[in-house]
Structure formats: structure tokens, C-alpha cells
Tab-separated table of N, CA and C in Angstrom:
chain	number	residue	atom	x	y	z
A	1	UNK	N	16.879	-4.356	7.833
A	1	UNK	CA	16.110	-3.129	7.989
A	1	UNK	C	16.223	-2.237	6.750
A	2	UNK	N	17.582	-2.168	6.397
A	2	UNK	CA	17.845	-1.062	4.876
A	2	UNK	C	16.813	-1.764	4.077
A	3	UNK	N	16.922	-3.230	3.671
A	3	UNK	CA	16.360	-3.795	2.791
A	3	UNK	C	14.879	-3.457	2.704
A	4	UNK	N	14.252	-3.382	3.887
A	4	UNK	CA	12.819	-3.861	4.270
A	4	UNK	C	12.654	-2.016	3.622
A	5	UNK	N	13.301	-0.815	4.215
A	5	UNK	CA	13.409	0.511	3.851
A	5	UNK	C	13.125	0.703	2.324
A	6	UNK	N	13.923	-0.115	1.628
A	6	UNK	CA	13.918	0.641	-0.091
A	6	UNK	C	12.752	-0.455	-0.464
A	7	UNK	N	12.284	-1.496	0.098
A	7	UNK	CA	11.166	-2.241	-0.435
A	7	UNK	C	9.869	-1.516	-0.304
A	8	UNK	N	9.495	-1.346	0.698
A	8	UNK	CA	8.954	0.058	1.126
A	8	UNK	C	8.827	1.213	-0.066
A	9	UNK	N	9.660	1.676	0.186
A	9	UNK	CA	9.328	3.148	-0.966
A	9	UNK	C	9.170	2.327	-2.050
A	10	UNK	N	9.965	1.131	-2.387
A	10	UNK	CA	8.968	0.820	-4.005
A	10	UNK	C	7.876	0.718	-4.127
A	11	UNK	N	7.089	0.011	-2.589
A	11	UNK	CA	5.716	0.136	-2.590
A	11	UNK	C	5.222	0.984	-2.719
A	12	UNK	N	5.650	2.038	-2.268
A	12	UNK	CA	4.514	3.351	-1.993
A	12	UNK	C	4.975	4.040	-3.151
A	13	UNK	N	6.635	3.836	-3.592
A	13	UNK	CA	6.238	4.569	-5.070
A	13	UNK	C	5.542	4.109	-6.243
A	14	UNK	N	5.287	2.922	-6.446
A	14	UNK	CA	4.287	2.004	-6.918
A	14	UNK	C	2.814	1.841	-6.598
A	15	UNK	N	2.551	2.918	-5.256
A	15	UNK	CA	1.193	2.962	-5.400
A	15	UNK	C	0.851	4.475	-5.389
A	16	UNK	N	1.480	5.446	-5.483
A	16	UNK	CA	1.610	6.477	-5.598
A	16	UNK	C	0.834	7.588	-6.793
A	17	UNK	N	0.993	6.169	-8.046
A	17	UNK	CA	0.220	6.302	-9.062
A	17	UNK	C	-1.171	5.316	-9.469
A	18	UNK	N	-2.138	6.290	-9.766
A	18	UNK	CA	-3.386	6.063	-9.946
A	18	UNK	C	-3.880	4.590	-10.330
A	19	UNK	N	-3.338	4.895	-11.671
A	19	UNK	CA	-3.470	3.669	-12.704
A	19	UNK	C	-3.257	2.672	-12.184
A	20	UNK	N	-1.644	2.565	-11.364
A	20	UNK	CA	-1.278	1.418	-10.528
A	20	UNK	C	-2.156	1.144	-9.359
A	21	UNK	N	-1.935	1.982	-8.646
A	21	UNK	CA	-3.524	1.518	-7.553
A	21	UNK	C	-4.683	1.079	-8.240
A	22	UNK	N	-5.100	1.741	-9.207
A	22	UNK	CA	-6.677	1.236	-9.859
A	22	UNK	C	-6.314	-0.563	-10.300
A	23	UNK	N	-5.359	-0.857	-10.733
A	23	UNK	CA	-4.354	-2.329	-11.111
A	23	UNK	C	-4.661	-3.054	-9.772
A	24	UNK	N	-4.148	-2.548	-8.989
A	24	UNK	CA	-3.763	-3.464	-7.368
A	24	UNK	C	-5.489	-3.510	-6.871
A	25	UNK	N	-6.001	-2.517	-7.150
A	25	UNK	CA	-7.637	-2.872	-6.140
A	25	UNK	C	-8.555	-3.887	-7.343
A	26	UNK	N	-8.070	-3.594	-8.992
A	26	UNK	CA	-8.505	-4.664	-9.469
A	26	UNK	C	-7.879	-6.176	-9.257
A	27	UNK	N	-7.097	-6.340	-8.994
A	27	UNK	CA	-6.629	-7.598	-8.689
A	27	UNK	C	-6.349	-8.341	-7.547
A	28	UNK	N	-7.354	-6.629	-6.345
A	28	UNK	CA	-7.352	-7.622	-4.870
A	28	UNK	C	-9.014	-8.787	-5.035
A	29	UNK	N	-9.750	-8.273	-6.034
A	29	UNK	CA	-10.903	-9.265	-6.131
A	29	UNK	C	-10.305	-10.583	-6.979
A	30	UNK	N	-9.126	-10.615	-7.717
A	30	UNK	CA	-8.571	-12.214	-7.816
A	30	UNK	C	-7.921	-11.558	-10.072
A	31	UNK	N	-7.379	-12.707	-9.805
A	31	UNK	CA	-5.925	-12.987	-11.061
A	31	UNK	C	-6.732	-11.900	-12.254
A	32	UNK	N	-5.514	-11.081	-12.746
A	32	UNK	CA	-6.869	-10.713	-14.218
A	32	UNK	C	-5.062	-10.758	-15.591
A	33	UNK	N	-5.738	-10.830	-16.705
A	33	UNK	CA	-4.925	-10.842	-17.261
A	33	UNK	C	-4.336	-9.209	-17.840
A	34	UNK	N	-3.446	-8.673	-18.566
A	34	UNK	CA	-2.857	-7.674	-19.013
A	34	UNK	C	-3.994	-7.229	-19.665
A	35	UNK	N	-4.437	-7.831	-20.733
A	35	UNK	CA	-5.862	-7.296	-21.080
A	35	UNK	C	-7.092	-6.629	-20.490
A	36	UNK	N	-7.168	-7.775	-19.332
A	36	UNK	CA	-8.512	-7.291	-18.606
A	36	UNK	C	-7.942	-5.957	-17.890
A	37	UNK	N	-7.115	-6.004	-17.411
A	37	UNK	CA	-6.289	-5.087	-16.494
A	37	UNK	C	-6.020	-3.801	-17.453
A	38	UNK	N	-6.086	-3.536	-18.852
A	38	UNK	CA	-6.751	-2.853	-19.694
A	38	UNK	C	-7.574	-2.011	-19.767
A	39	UNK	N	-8.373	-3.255	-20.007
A	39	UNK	CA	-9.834	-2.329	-20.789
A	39	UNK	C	-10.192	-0.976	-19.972
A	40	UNK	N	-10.171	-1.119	-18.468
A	40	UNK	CA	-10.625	-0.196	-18.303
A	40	UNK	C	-9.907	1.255	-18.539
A	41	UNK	N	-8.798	1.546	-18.680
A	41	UNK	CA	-8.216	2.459	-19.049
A	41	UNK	C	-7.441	2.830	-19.976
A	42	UNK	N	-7.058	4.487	-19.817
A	42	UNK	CA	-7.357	5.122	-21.311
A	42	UNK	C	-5.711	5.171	-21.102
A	43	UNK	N	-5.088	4.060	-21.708
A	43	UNK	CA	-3.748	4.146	-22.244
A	43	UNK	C	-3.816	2.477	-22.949
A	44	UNK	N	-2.137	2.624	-23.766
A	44	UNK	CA	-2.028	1.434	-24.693
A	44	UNK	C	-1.685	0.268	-23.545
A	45	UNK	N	-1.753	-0.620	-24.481
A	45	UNK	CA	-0.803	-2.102	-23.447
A	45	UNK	C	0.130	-1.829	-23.470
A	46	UNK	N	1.263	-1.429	-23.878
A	46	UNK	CA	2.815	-1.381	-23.637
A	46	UNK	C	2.294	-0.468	-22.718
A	47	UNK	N	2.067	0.589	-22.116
A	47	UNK	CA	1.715	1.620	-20.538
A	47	UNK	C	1.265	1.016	-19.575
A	48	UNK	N	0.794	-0.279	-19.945
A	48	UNK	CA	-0.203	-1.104	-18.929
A	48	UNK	C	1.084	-1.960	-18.570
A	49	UNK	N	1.780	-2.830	-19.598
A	49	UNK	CA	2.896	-3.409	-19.187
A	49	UNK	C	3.895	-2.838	-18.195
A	50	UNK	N	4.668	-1.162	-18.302
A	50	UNK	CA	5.263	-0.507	-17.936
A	50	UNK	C	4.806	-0.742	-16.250
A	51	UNK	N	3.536	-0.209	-16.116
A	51	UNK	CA	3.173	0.195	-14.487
A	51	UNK	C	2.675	-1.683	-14.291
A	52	UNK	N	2.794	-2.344	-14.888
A	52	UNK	CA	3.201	-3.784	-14.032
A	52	UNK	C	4.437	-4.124	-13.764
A	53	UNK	N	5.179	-3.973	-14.731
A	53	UNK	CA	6.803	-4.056	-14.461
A	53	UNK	C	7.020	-3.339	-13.190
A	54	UNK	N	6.593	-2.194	-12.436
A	54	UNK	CA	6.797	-1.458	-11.146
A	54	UNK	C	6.506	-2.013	-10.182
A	55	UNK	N	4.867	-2.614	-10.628
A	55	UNK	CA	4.175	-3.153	-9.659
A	55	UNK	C	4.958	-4.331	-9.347
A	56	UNK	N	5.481	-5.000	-9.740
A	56	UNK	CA	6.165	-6.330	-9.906
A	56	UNK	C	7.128	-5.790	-9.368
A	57	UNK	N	8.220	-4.930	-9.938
A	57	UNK	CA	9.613	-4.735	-8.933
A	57	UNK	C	8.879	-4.295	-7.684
A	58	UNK	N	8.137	-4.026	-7.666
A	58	UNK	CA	7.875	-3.504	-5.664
A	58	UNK	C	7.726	-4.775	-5.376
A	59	UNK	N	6.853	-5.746	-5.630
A	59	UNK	CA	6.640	-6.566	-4.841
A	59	UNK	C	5.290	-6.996	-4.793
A	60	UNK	N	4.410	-6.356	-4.915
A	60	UNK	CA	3.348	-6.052	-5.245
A	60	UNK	C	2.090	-7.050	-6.049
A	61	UNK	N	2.692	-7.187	-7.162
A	61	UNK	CA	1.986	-7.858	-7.872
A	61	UNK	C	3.119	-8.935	-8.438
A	62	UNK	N	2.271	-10.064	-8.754
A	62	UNK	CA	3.356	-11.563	-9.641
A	62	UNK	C	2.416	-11.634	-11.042
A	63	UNK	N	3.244	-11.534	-11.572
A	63	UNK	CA	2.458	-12.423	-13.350
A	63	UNK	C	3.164	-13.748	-13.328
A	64	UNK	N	2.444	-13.874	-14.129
A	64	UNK	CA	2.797	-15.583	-14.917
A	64	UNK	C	2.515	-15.746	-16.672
A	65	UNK	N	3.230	-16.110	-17.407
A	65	UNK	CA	3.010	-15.860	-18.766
A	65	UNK	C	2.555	-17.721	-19.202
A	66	UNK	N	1.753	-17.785	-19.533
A	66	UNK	CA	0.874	-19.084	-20.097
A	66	UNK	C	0.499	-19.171	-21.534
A	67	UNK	N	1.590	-19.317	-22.249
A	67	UNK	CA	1.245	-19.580	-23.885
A	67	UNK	C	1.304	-17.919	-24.023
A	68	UNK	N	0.552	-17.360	-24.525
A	68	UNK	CA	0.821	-16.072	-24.969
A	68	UNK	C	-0.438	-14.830	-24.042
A	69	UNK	N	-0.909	-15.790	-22.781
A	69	UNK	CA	-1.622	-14.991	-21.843
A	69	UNK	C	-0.627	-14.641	-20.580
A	70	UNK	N	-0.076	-13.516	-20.182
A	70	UNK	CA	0.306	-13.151	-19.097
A	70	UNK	C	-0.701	-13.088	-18.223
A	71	UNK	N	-0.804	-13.728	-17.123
A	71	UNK	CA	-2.065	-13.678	-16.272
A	71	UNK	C	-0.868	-12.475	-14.797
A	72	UNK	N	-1.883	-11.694	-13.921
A	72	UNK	CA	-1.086	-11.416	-13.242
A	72	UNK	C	-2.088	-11.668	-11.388
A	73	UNK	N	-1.323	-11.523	-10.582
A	73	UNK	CA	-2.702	-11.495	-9.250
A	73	UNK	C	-1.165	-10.704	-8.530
A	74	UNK	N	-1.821	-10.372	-7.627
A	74	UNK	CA	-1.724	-9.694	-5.959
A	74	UNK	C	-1.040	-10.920	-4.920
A	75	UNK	N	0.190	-10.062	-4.708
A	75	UNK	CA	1.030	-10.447	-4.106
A	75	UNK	C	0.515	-10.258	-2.337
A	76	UNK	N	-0.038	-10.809	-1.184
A	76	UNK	CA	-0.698	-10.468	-0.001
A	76	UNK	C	0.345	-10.062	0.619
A	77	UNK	N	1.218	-10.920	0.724
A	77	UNK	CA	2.487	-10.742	2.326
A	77	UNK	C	3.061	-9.182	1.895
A	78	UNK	N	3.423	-8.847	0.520
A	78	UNK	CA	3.684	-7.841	0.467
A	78	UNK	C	2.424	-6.384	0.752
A	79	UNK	N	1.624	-6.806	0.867
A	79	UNK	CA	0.442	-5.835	1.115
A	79	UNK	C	0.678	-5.782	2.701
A	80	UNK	N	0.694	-6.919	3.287
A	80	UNK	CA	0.872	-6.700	4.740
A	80	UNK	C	1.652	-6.220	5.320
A	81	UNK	N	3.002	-5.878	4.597
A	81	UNK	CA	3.887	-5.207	4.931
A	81	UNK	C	4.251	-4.064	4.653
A	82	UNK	N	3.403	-3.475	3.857
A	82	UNK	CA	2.945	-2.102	4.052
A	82	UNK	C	1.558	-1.804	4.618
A	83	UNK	N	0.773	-2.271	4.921
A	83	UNK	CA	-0.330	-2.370	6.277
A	83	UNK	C	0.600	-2.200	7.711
A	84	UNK	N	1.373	-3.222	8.100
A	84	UNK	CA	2.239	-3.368	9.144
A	84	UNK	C	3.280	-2.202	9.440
A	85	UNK	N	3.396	-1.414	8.289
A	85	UNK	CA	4.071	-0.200	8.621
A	85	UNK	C	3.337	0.953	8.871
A	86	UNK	N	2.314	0.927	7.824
A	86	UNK	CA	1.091	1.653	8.335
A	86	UNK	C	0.612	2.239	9.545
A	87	UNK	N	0.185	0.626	10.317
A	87	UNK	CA	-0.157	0.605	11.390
A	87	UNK	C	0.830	1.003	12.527
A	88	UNK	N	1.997	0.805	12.380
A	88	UNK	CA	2.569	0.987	13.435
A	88	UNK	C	2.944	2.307	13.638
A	89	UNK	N	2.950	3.395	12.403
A	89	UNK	CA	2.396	4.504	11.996
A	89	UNK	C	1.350	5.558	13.174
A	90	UNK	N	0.353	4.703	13.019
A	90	UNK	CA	-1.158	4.875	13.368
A	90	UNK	C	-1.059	4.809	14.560
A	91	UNK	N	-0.648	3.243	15.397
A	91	UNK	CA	-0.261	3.439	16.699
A	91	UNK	C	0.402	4.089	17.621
A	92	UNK	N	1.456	4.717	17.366
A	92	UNK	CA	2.377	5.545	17.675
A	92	UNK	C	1.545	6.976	17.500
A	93	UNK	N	1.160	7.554	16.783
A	93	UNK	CA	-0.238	8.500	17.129
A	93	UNK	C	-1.370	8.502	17.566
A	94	UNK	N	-1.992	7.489	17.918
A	94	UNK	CA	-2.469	7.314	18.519
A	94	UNK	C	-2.243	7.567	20.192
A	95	UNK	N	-1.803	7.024	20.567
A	95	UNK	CA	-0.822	6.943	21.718
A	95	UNK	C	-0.339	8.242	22.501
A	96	UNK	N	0.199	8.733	21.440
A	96	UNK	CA	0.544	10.334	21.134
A	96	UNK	C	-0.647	11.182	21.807
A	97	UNK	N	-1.479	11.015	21.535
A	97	UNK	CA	-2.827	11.492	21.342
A	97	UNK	C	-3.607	11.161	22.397
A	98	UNK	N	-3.483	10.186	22.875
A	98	UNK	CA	-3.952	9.676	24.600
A	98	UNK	C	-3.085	10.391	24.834
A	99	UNK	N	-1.775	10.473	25.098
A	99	UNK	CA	-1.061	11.105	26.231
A	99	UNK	C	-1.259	12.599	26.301
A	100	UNK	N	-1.862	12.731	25.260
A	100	UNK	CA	-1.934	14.388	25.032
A	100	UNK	C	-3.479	15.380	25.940
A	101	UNK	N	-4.426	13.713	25.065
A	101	UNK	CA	-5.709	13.818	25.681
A	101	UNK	C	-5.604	13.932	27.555
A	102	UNK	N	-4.799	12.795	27.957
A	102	UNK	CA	-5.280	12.826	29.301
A	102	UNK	C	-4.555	14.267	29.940
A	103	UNK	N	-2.843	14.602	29.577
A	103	UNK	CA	-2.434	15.525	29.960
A	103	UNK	C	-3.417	16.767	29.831
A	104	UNK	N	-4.491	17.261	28.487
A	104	UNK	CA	-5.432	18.035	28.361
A	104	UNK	C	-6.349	17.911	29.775
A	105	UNK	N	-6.660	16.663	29.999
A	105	UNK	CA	-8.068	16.688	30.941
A	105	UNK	C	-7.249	16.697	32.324
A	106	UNK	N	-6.519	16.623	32.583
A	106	UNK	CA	-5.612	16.928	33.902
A	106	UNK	C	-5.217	18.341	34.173
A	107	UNK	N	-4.837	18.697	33.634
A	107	UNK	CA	-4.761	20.176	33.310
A	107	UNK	C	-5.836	21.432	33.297
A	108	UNK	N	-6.862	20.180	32.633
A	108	UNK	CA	-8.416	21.378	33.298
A	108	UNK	C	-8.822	20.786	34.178
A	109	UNK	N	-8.493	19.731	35.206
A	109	UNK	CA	-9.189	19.497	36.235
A	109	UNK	C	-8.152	20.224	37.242
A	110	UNK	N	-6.863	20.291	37.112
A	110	UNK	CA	-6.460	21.701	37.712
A	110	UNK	C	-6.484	23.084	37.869
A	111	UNK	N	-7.097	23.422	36.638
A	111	UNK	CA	-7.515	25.001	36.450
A	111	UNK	C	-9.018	25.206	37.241
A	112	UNK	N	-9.886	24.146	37.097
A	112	UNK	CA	-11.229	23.731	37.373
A	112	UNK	C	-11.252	23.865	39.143
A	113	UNK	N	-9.899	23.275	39.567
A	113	UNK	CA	-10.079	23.512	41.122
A	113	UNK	C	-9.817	24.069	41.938
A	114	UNK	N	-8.947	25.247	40.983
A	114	UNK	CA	-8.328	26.865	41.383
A	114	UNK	C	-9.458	27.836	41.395
């Protein structure tokens, strides 16, 4: 559980920042290299390297270095496991929120019959 805890905040402190999210939604459409993962933004490659190195200690993302191309893609199981916390998040308010709702409509169907 501790473990699953600090894996966690690396995720979310790893997606916390822009650049890195803009990284992770480019590479949920499939593998791009350090370059491509680049161009679109306004910093050097050693900054681009930096917020992969994060992305990578979270969990997040895997590279692979091929001759002198680092290719990198999207790590899934780790996406699901911050989805899966998410959700269980979501459910638990949810829930919350029915019980709240029906206690609301019970409550005016008692005032309603006074």
C-alpha cells in the first residue's frame, strides 16, 4: 500500500506539469522519439530529457535507446492505476451524493405532508 502511495504522487507529480502532460497525451496516440516529442515546444532537448526522466521515474512513460535514437511510448498499466484511483475517488462521491440526494427527497416528502 505505502509503495502503491509514493508511486502515485510520482504520477500526479509528473503530471502536474504541462509540458509533461502535453508528452503523455502525445504518446497516448503511439511511440515518438525525444525529438518528435520536441518540436512542439518552446524549450531545449536537455528540458525535454529532464521531464522524461520524471515521466519515466513515475512510471509513466518507457524509452528505449536504438543506436543514437531514444524512442519513448506510454506505459498503460501505469495509467490504469491512476484511473483506478481516480475512480474509486469518483465512486465514493458519488454515492455520497445518492445518499444525500435521497435523504434531500425524503425530507421534503416529509415537510410536503405536514
Amino acid at each position: 500500500m505505502l509503495q502503491d502511495t509514493a508511486q502515485l504522487n510520482l504520477m500526479f507529480q509528473a503530471l502536474a506539469d504541462p509540458a509533461r502532460r502535453h508528452m503523455v497525451e502525445r504518446l497516448s496516440r503511439g511511440p515518438a522519439s525525444v525529438s518528435q516529442l520536441a518540436e512542439p515546444l518552446a524549450m531545449s532537448l536537455s528540458a525535454v530529457v529532464q521531464h522524461l526522466n520524471v515521466l519515466e521515474a513515475s512510471g509513466l512513460v518507457r524509452t528505449e535507446k536504438l543506436g543514437r535514437v531514444r524512442t519513448c511510448q506510454i506505459e498503460p498499466q501505469a495509467l490504469r492505476t491512476a484511473e483506478h484511483w481516480i475512480n474509486e475517488r469518483r465512486l465514493a462521491w458519488e454515492q455520497r451524493l445518492d445518499r444525500l440526494g435521497a435523504f434531500l427527497a425524503e425530507t421534503k416528502d416529509e415537510t410536503e405532508g405536514n
